[in-house]
Amino acid sequence: MGNSNSSTVNHRFTSACRAFTQKKLEDLKSLFVSLASQSQSNDSYVSYPVFQANFGLSGSLGERMFDMVTQHRKDGKLTYEDLVIAKATYEKGTDDEIAEFIYQTLDVNANGVLTRSDLELVLVVVFKSVFSTTDSSTSDYKEMVDALLNAASFSKSTGDDKGMSFEDFRSWCSHVPTVRKFLGSLLTPPSPARPGYQVPHLLYEDTVDSNILLLKKEYAWHIGGALPHHELEEWKLLYHSSLHGQSFNTFLGHTSNTGMSASVLVIKDREGCVYGGYASQPWERHSDFYGDMKSFLFQLNPEASIFRPTGANTNIQWCATNFTSENIPNGIGFGGKINHFGLFISSSFDQGQTFSCTTFGSPSLSKTSRIQPEVIECWGIVQASNELDTQHNAIKGTVLERFKEDRNMLKLVGMASNSNE
């Protein structure tokens, strides 16, 4: 069936078939027959309009994807062999093969150079698809598109312009996981479960003016790329410094005993930079670093990147209050080491720091290492009841163990009594 006279294509098709079970091949054949019948092609090929409608791809990205799948023949006909070969490479290939396929797909001008303008065209299509935007204006998400592109490197010399090398692309994808998930699911029909499409529903009181909130839906979508699906349903505003007062104790009061263990901390400083961290554990008093490898740091503006734990150390999360030792600074933070945190807000809530740190492989998140927060907000991750049960069962440590932990730290700084009790 279709246009597959080339022995090279036949060999690729035979090899591609081995990537699927017989049942999956039958499913692909059924899909092809269905789409071909809609194309009015006597069941011989799928036309671009039908391909576009089925996979929800529009604009330059849809055109480029169709060109990639049809192996650049420019005949407007997608055959069954094309579909199997593309699916095998794009969905069943090695990490490098999949990344190379996506990398070439993003070259929407098909000139062999992946430029910032190429990526801007692609990201516009992504945002229109995710947020169901039909307006031709891109003003609503231009800021986020720019922030995502500001996080990319273009080290490849291409005459008057700079291009993104394959290594640049791989690095960029590691910092923008939501974009990578979306680009890795282009041959999946659109649905709420399609990777890269999940946008958490932001919950807050009706009396709250949404204009004061730092966390916009585009930001939540970006952050959510590093989270499991069950944490992408609803995020609830727990604390906002403009609403509740810029107070550490008030922050702890609003974020404790909420039934939500994980949270997203977002900060805007006087430099205008927006950044923060995802905390997988509750904000509770500790005398040392705690947390697990699920936590991460992120930037939102003027760059948008995510920095996950590198495994270099376990200095993940920090929350200290009412300690009198300089070795236990009161405040909240992530990563790095004491007095040289990846991100830290002092208990005064009017100053902090953000240094490059090996914990997350992150740079300073702001323009300066010493920061002055203007707005601080915290969102609780609302999870399904079964996930909450699992999480509660996994919590380690009792009140007695916490007391012992604090006591041991006090002994280290010479503040514990000599009692053997």
Short mmCIF file of C-alpha atoms in Angstrom, two decimals:
data_model
loop_
_atom_site.label_atom_id
_atom_site.label_comp_id
_atom_site.label_asym_id
_atom_site.label_seq_id
_atom_site.Cartn_x
_atom_site.Cartn_y
_atom_site.Cartn_z
CA MET A 1 0.00 0.00 0.00
CA GLY A 2 1.21 3.50 -0.71
CA ASN A 3 4.41 4.82 -2.19
CA SER A 4 7.14 2.45 -0.94
CA ASN A 5 9.07 1.30 -4.01
CA SER A 6 12.48 2.22 -2.63
CA SER A 7 14.43 -0.70 -1.21
CA THR A 8 15.76 1.66 1.48
CA VAL A 9 12.24 2.48 2.59
CA ASN A 10 11.31 -1.20 2.55
CA HIS A 11 14.30 -2.02 4.73
CA ARG A 12 13.45 0.79 7.16
CA PHE A 13 9.84 -0.35 7.28
CA THR A 14 10.82 -3.95 7.99
CA SER A 15 13.18 -2.80 10.73
CA ALA A 16 10.56 -0.43 12.17
CA CYS A 17 7.96 -3.20 12.38
CA ARG A 18 10.20 -5.07 14.80
CA ALA A 19 9.75 -2.27 17.33
CA PHE A 20 6.05 -3.12 17.76
CA THR A 21 3.97 -6.07 18.84
CA GLN A 22 1.58 -7.56 16.32
CA LYS A 23 -1.31 -6.01 18.24
CA LYS A 24 0.27 -2.55 18.04
CA LEU A 25 0.87 -2.93 14.31
CA GLU A 26 -2.78 -3.85 13.87
CA ASP A 27 -3.76 -0.76 15.86
CA LEU A 28 -1.54 1.41 13.67
CA LYS A 29 -3.07 -0.14 10.56
CA SER A 30 -6.57 0.60 11.86
CA LEU A 31 -5.56 4.19 12.60
CA PHE A 32 -4.09 4.59 9.14
CA VAL A 33 -7.18 3.13 7.41
CA SER A 34 -9.43 5.45 9.40
CA LEU A 35 -7.40 8.54 8.56
CA ALA A 36 -6.95 7.52 4.92
CA SER A 37 -10.71 7.10 4.52
CA GLN A 38 -11.18 10.65 5.78
CA SER A 39 -8.61 11.80 3.24
CA GLN A 40 -10.68 10.48 0.31
CA SER A 41 -7.59 8.78 -1.09
CA ASN A 42 -9.03 5.31 -1.75
CA ASP A 43 -7.37 4.28 1.54
CA SER A 44 -3.90 4.76 0.03
CA TYR A 45 -2.60 7.75 2.01
CA VAL A 46 -3.39 10.35 4.68
CA SER A 47 -3.59 13.98 3.59
CA TYR A 48 -2.04 16.84 5.54
CA PRO A 49 -5.38 18.40 6.64
CA VAL A 50 -6.52 15.07 8.13
CA PHE A 51 -3.10 14.50 9.75
CA GLN A 52 -3.23 18.01 11.21
CA ALA A 53 -6.75 17.59 12.58
CA ASN A 54 -6.10 14.17 14.13
CA PHE A 55 -2.88 15.08 15.92
CA GLY A 56 -3.84 18.65 16.74
CA LEU A 57 -0.83 20.17 15.02
CA SER A 58 -1.15 23.53 13.34
CA GLY A 59 1.00 26.16 11.71
CA SER A 60 4.66 25.72 10.89
CA LEU A 61 5.15 22.96 13.48
CA GLY A 62 2.38 20.84 11.95
CA GLU A 63 3.73 21.35 8.45
CA ARG A 64 7.26 20.46 9.52
CA MET A 65 6.11 17.35 11.39
CA PHE A 66 4.18 16.16 8.34
CA ASP A 67 7.27 16.73 6.20
CA MET A 68 9.38 14.70 8.65
CA VAL A 69 6.89 11.82 8.80
CA THR A 70 6.55 11.68 5.00
CA GLN A 71 10.37 11.62 4.71
CA HIS A 72 10.57 14.97 2.88
CA ARG A 73 8.91 13.70 -0.31
CA LYS A 74 6.79 16.86 -0.62
CA ASP A 75 3.96 14.85 -2.24
CA GLY A 76 1.40 15.53 0.51
CA LYS A 77 0.83 11.80 1.04
CA LEU A 78 1.47 9.97 4.29
CA THR A 79 1.59 6.20 3.75
CA TYR A 80 1.21 3.36 6.22
CA GLU A 81 4.94 2.69 5.90
CA ASP A 82 5.64 6.35 6.73
CA LEU A 83 3.51 6.11 9.88
CA VAL A 84 5.21 2.95 11.16
CA ILE A 85 8.73 4.24 10.44
CA ALA A 86 8.04 7.60 12.11
CA LYS A 87 6.40 6.02 15.16
CA ALA A 88 9.27 3.55 15.55
CA THR A 89 11.90 6.30 15.46
CA TYR A 90 10.00 8.97 17.39
CA GLU A 91 8.45 6.78 20.08
CA LYS A 92 10.53 3.59 20.23
CA GLY A 93 14.00 4.82 19.30
CA THR A 94 16.95 5.48 21.59
CA ASP A 95 17.07 8.73 23.52
CA ASP A 96 19.48 10.14 20.94
CA GLU A 97 17.31 9.03 18.00
CA ILE A 98 14.21 10.60 19.52
CA ALA A 99 16.05 13.81 20.39
CA GLU A 100 17.51 14.02 16.87
CA PHE A 101 14.05 13.54 15.34
CA ILE A 102 12.64 16.36 17.48
CA TYR A 103 15.66 18.56 16.81
CA GLN A 104 15.16 18.24 13.07
CA THR A 105 11.41 18.78 13.42
CA LEU A 106 12.00 22.10 15.16
CA ASP A 107 13.92 23.37 12.13
CA VAL A 108 10.65 24.70 10.74
CA ASN A 109 12.41 26.54 7.90
CA ALA A 110 14.14 23.30 6.88
CA ASN A 111 17.44 25.09 6.30
CA GLY A 112 19.55 22.91 8.56
CA VAL A 113 19.89 25.64 11.18
CA LEU A 114 17.83 25.75 14.37
CA THR A 115 17.57 29.44 15.29
CA ARG A 116 15.81 31.40 17.98
CA SER A 117 13.15 32.42 15.46
CA ASP A 118 12.50 28.73 14.65
CA LEU A 119 11.96 27.97 18.32
CA GLU A 120 9.80 31.04 18.79
CA LEU A 121 7.45 29.83 16.04
CA VAL A 122 7.29 26.40 17.67
CA LEU A 123 6.65 27.73 21.18
CA VAL A 124 3.82 29.92 19.91
CA VAL A 125 2.17 26.79 18.50
CA VAL A 126 2.78 24.98 21.80
CA PHE A 127 1.09 27.68 23.88
CA LYS A 128 -1.85 27.97 21.49
CA SER A 129 -2.32 24.21 21.71
CA VAL A 130 -1.97 23.90 25.49
CA PHE A 131 -4.08 26.92 26.36
CA SER A 132 -6.56 26.48 23.49
CA THR A 133 -5.85 29.95 22.16
CA THR A 134 -7.25 30.81 18.74
CA ASP A 135 -6.37 34.51 18.88
CA SER A 136 -3.57 35.34 16.44
CA SER A 137 -2.07 37.65 19.06
CA THR A 138 0.81 36.19 21.09
CA SER A 139 0.89 38.95 23.70
CA ASP A 140 -0.56 36.74 26.45
CA TYR A 141 2.41 34.37 26.40
CA LYS A 142 5.19 36.30 24.65
CA GLU A 143 6.84 36.94 27.99
CA MET A 144 6.96 33.20 28.73
CA VAL A 145 8.18 32.36 25.23
CA ASP A 146 11.01 34.87 25.67
CA ALA A 147 11.85 33.47 29.13
CA LEU A 148 12.08 29.92 27.79
CA LEU A 149 14.29 31.06 24.91
CA ASN A 150 16.47 33.13 27.26
CA ALA A 151 17.36 29.86 28.98
CA ALA A 152 18.66 28.35 25.73
CA SER A 153 22.16 28.50 24.27
CA PHE A 154 22.86 29.19 20.59
CA SER A 155 26.53 28.32 20.18
CA LYS A 156 26.48 27.25 16.53
CA SER A 157 27.84 29.87 14.13
CA THR A 158 25.62 30.23 11.07
CA GLY A 159 26.85 33.33 9.31
CA ASP A 160 24.94 36.36 10.51
CA ASP A 161 22.86 34.36 12.99
CA LYS A 162 23.51 31.97 15.84
CA GLY A 163 22.04 28.49 15.81
CA MET A 164 21.30 25.90 18.47
CA SER A 165 23.58 22.88 18.24
CA PHE A 166 22.31 19.41 19.06
CA GLU A 167 24.21 19.57 22.36
CA ASP A 168 22.60 22.94 23.09
CA PHE A 169 19.22 21.39 22.39
CA ARG A 170 19.79 18.42 24.71
CA SER A 171 20.87 20.76 27.51
CA TRP A 172 17.89 23.08 26.97
CA CYS A 173 15.44 20.17 27.08
CA SER A 174 16.79 19.10 30.47
CA HIS A 175 15.85 22.52 31.87
CA VAL A 176 12.44 22.84 30.19
CA PRO A 177 10.89 19.39 30.80
CA THR A 178 7.34 20.47 29.96
CA VAL A 179 8.39 21.64 26.51
CA ARG A 180 10.29 18.38 26.03
CA LYS A 181 7.24 16.32 27.05
CA PHE A 182 5.05 18.23 24.61
CA LEU A 183 7.50 17.83 21.74
CA GLY A 184 7.82 14.13 22.53
CA SER A 185 4.08 13.50 22.13
CA LEU A 186 3.30 15.17 18.79
CA LEU A 187 2.09 11.91 17.25
CA THR A 188 -0.43 11.40 20.05
CA PRO A 189 -3.98 12.72 19.54
CA PRO A 190 -4.73 15.70 21.81
CA SER A 191 -6.28 14.88 25.18
CA PRO A 192 -5.95 16.11 28.78
CA ALA A 193 -3.64 13.16 29.46
CA ARG A 194 -1.28 13.93 26.59
CA PRO A 195 2.21 14.65 28.01
CA GLY A 196 3.01 18.34 28.11
CA TYR A 197 -0.64 19.39 28.12
CA GLN A 198 -1.35 19.39 31.88
CA VAL A 199 -1.92 22.80 33.45
CA PRO A 200 -2.65 22.81 37.21
CA HIS A 201 -5.86 24.55 38.22
CA LEU A 202 -4.90 27.43 40.52
CA LEU A 203 -7.25 27.76 43.50
CA TYR A 204 -7.62 30.93 45.55
CA GLU A 205 -10.36 32.87 47.30
CA ASP A 206 -12.78 34.84 45.13
CA THR A 207 -11.81 38.00 47.00
CA VAL A 208 -8.19 37.72 45.83
CA ASP A 209 -7.27 39.97 42.91
CA SER A 210 -5.56 37.65 40.42
CA ASN A 211 -3.36 40.52 39.26
CA ILE A 212 -1.31 40.37 42.47
CA LEU A 213 -0.45 36.69 42.02
CA LEU A 214 3.04 35.77 40.87
CA LEU A 215 2.13 32.27 39.71
CA LYS A 216 0.47 32.52 36.31
CA LYS A 217 -0.91 29.53 34.44
CA GLU A 218 2.06 29.59 32.04
CA TYR A 219 4.45 29.43 35.00
CA ALA A 220 2.49 26.57 36.58
CA TRP A 221 2.63 24.68 33.27
CA HIS A 222 6.41 25.15 33.12
CA ILE A 223 6.98 24.01 36.73
CA GLY A 224 4.61 21.07 36.33
CA GLY A 225 6.84 19.43 33.75
CA ALA A 226 9.07 18.18 36.56
CA LEU A 227 6.17 16.71 38.57
CA PRO A 228 4.17 13.48 38.37
CA HIS A 229 0.69 13.58 36.86
CA HIS A 230 -1.14 13.30 40.20
CA GLU A 231 0.42 16.58 41.36
CA LEU A 232 -0.83 18.54 38.36
CA GLU A 233 -4.53 18.73 39.19
CA GLU A 234 -4.98 21.57 41.68
CA TRP A 235 -2.62 23.99 43.44
CA LYS A 236 -4.07 26.03 46.30
CA LEU A 237 -2.78 29.42 47.41
CA LEU A 238 -1.66 29.04 51.04
CA TYR A 239 0.30 32.21 51.62
CA HIS A 240 0.85 35.55 49.88
CA SER A 241 2.93 38.26 51.51
CA SER A 242 0.65 41.06 50.26
CA LEU A 243 -2.42 39.35 51.68
CA HIS A 244 -1.11 37.81 54.89
CA GLY A 245 1.84 40.03 55.75
CA GLN A 246 5.55 39.52 55.12
CA SER A 247 6.14 37.38 58.20
CA PHE A 248 7.95 34.08 58.63
CA ASN A 249 5.68 32.97 61.48
CA THR A 250 2.60 33.81 59.44
CA PHE A 251 4.05 31.86 56.53
CA LEU A 252 4.55 28.80 58.72
CA GLY A 253 1.08 29.19 60.17
CA HIS A 254 -0.55 29.23 56.74
CA THR A 255 1.51 26.37 55.30
CA SER A 256 1.32 23.98 58.27
CA ASN A 257 -1.38 21.38 58.93
CA THR A 258 -3.01 21.90 55.54
CA GLY A 259 -3.08 18.24 54.56
CA MET A 260 -0.75 19.12 51.69
CA SER A 261 2.85 17.99 52.06
CA ALA A 262 4.32 19.40 48.85
CA SER A 263 4.32 23.07 47.90
CA VAL A 264 5.59 25.58 45.36
CA LEU A 265 7.39 28.63 46.72
CA VAL A 266 7.52 31.63 44.35
CA ILE A 267 9.50 34.83 44.94
CA LYS A 268 9.77 38.14 43.14
CA ASP A 269 12.68 40.32 44.23
CA ARG A 270 13.50 44.00 43.85
CA GLU A 271 15.47 43.24 40.68
CA GLY A 272 12.23 42.07 39.07
CA CYS A 273 13.38 38.44 38.87
CA VAL A 274 10.85 35.68 39.58
CA TYR A 275 12.03 32.27 40.80
CA GLY A 276 11.52 29.73 43.55
CA GLY A 277 11.48 26.08 44.46
CA TYR A 278 9.29 23.02 44.69
CA ALA A 279 9.39 21.49 48.19
CA SER A 280 8.34 17.85 48.36
CA GLN A 281 8.21 17.92 52.17
CA PRO A 282 6.24 20.21 54.54
CA TRP A 283 7.81 23.39 55.86
CA GLU A 284 8.58 22.16 59.38
CA ARG A 285 11.22 23.01 61.96
CA HIS A 286 14.53 21.21 61.45
CA SER A 287 18.05 21.86 62.66
CA ASP A 288 19.64 20.58 59.48
CA PHE A 289 18.89 20.01 55.81
CA TYR A 290 16.09 17.55 55.06
CA GLY A 291 13.85 16.59 52.12
CA ASP A 292 14.30 14.25 49.18
CA MET A 293 15.36 14.21 45.56
CA LYS A 294 11.90 15.19 44.31
CA SER A 295 12.49 18.84 45.18
CA PHE A 296 13.95 21.30 42.69
CA LEU A 297 14.68 24.96 42.02
CA PHE A 298 13.31 26.99 39.13
CA GLN A 299 13.49 30.32 37.36
CA LEU A 300 10.43 31.94 35.77
CA ASN A 301 11.51 35.39 34.60
CA PRO A 302 13.56 36.71 32.82
CA GLU A 303 14.69 33.11 32.23
CA ALA A 304 12.59 29.97 32.63
CA SER A 305 14.56 26.91 33.72
CA ILE A 306 14.22 24.01 36.12
CA PHE A 307 17.14 22.65 38.13
CA ARG A 308 16.69 19.18 39.58
CA PRO A 309 18.98 17.49 42.15
CA THR A 310 22.31 16.35 40.76
CA GLY A 311 23.00 13.82 43.51
CA ALA A 312 26.12 15.72 44.56
CA ASN A 313 24.73 16.02 48.10
CA THR A 314 21.47 15.76 50.05
CA ASN A 315 21.25 19.40 51.17
CA ILE A 316 17.76 19.69 49.70
CA GLN A 317 15.38 21.65 51.92
CA TRP A 318 15.88 23.98 54.90
CA CYS A 319 13.45 25.29 57.51
CA ALA A 320 14.81 26.59 60.81
CA THR A 321 13.00 28.73 63.35
CA ASN A 322 13.78 29.97 66.87
CA PHE A 323 17.38 28.78 66.85
CA THR A 324 19.96 31.06 68.48
CA SER A 325 23.08 29.62 66.89
CA GLU A 326 24.68 31.33 63.90
CA ASN A 327 25.32 27.83 62.57
CA ILE A 328 21.56 27.31 62.20
CA PRO A 329 20.24 30.37 60.33
CA ASN A 330 16.52 30.87 60.78
CA GLY A 331 14.55 30.90 57.55
CA ILE A 332 13.60 28.69 54.63
CA GLY A 333 15.67 27.58 51.68
CA PHE A 334 16.99 25.00 49.26
CA GLY A 335 20.37 23.53 48.38
CA GLY A 336 23.97 24.59 48.75
CA LYS A 337 25.31 24.84 52.28
CA ILE A 338 24.70 26.93 55.37
CA ASN A 339 25.20 30.64 54.57
CA HIS A 340 25.76 29.76 50.91
CA PHE A 341 22.34 28.45 49.88
CA GLY A 342 21.00 27.80 46.41
CA LEU A 343 18.01 29.82 47.65
CA PHE A 344 17.34 31.18 51.13
CA ILE A 345 14.89 33.63 52.69
CA SER A 346 15.80 34.77 56.19
CA SER A 347 13.23 34.73 58.99
CA SER A 348 12.84 38.51 58.60
CA PHE A 349 11.41 37.71 55.14
CA ASP A 350 12.95 40.89 53.74
CA GLN A 351 16.33 39.53 52.67
CA GLY A 352 17.95 36.36 51.46
CA GLN A 353 20.50 34.84 49.12
CA THR A 354 20.83 32.73 46.00
CA PHE A 355 24.21 31.32 45.07
CA SER A 356 25.20 28.78 42.45
CA CYS A 357 25.05 25.36 44.05
CA THR A 358 26.03 21.80 43.21
CA THR A 359 22.91 20.39 44.91
CA PHE A 360 20.79 21.37 41.93
CA GLY A 361 23.46 22.38 39.43
CA SER A 362 21.84 25.80 39.49
CA PRO A 363 23.27 29.29 39.00
CA SER A 364 22.29 32.26 41.11
CA LEU A 365 18.55 32.55 40.42
CA SER A 366 18.60 36.35 40.43
CA LYS A 367 20.81 39.12 39.08
CA THR A 368 22.59 39.36 42.44
CA SER A 369 23.46 36.76 45.06
CA ARG A 370 21.99 38.89 47.87
CA ILE A 371 18.26 39.31 47.35
CA GLN A 372 15.46 41.45 48.74
CA PRO A 373 12.07 39.78 48.22
CA GLU A 374 9.19 42.04 47.25
CA VAL A 375 6.54 39.33 47.02
CA ILE A 376 6.54 35.80 48.46
CA GLU A 377 3.79 33.29 47.84
CA CYS A 378 3.33 29.59 48.48
CA TRP A 379 0.98 27.14 46.76
CA GLY A 380 0.02 23.78 48.23
CA ILE A 381 -0.16 20.76 45.92
CA VAL A 382 -3.61 19.18 46.25
CA GLN A 383 -3.28 15.43 45.78
CA ALA A 384 -5.77 12.61 45.37
CA SER A 385 -6.74 10.89 48.63
CA ASN A 386 -4.94 7.66 47.73
CA GLU A 387 -1.73 9.60 47.12
CA LEU A 388 -2.11 11.36 50.46
CA ASP A 389 -2.52 8.01 52.25
CA THR A 390 0.65 6.74 50.62
CA GLN A 391 2.54 9.86 51.56
CA HIS A 392 1.38 9.82 55.18
CA ASN A 393 2.47 6.20 55.53
CA ALA A 394 5.89 7.11 54.18
CA ILE A 395 6.57 9.94 56.64
CA LYS A 396 9.49 8.98 58.82
CA GLY A 397 10.32 10.18 62.27
CA THR A 398 8.36 10.72 65.46
CA VAL A 399 8.20 13.68 67.82
CA LEU A 400 10.82 11.95 69.95
CA GLU A 401 13.15 11.52 66.97
CA ARG A 402 12.73 15.19 66.08
CA PHE A 403 13.59 16.15 69.67
CA LYS A 404 16.70 13.96 69.55
CA GLU A 405 17.73 15.57 66.26
CA ASP A 406 17.49 19.07 67.69
CA ARG A 407 19.25 18.04 70.88
CA ASN A 408 22.15 16.53 68.97
CA MET A 409 22.58 19.73 67.02
CA LEU A 410 22.55 21.77 70.21
CA LYS A 411 25.27 19.54 71.63
CA LEU A 412 27.39 20.25 68.56
CA VAL A 413 27.20 23.98 69.17
CA GLY A 414 27.72 23.61 72.93
CA MET A 415 24.22 24.56 74.02
CA ALA A 416 22.90 21.32 75.44
CA SER A 417 22.98 20.66 79.16
CA ASN A 418 25.26 18.05 80.62
CA SER A 419 22.30 15.97 81.73
CA ASN A 420 22.30 12.32 80.73
CA GLU A 421 18.55 12.14 80.77
#
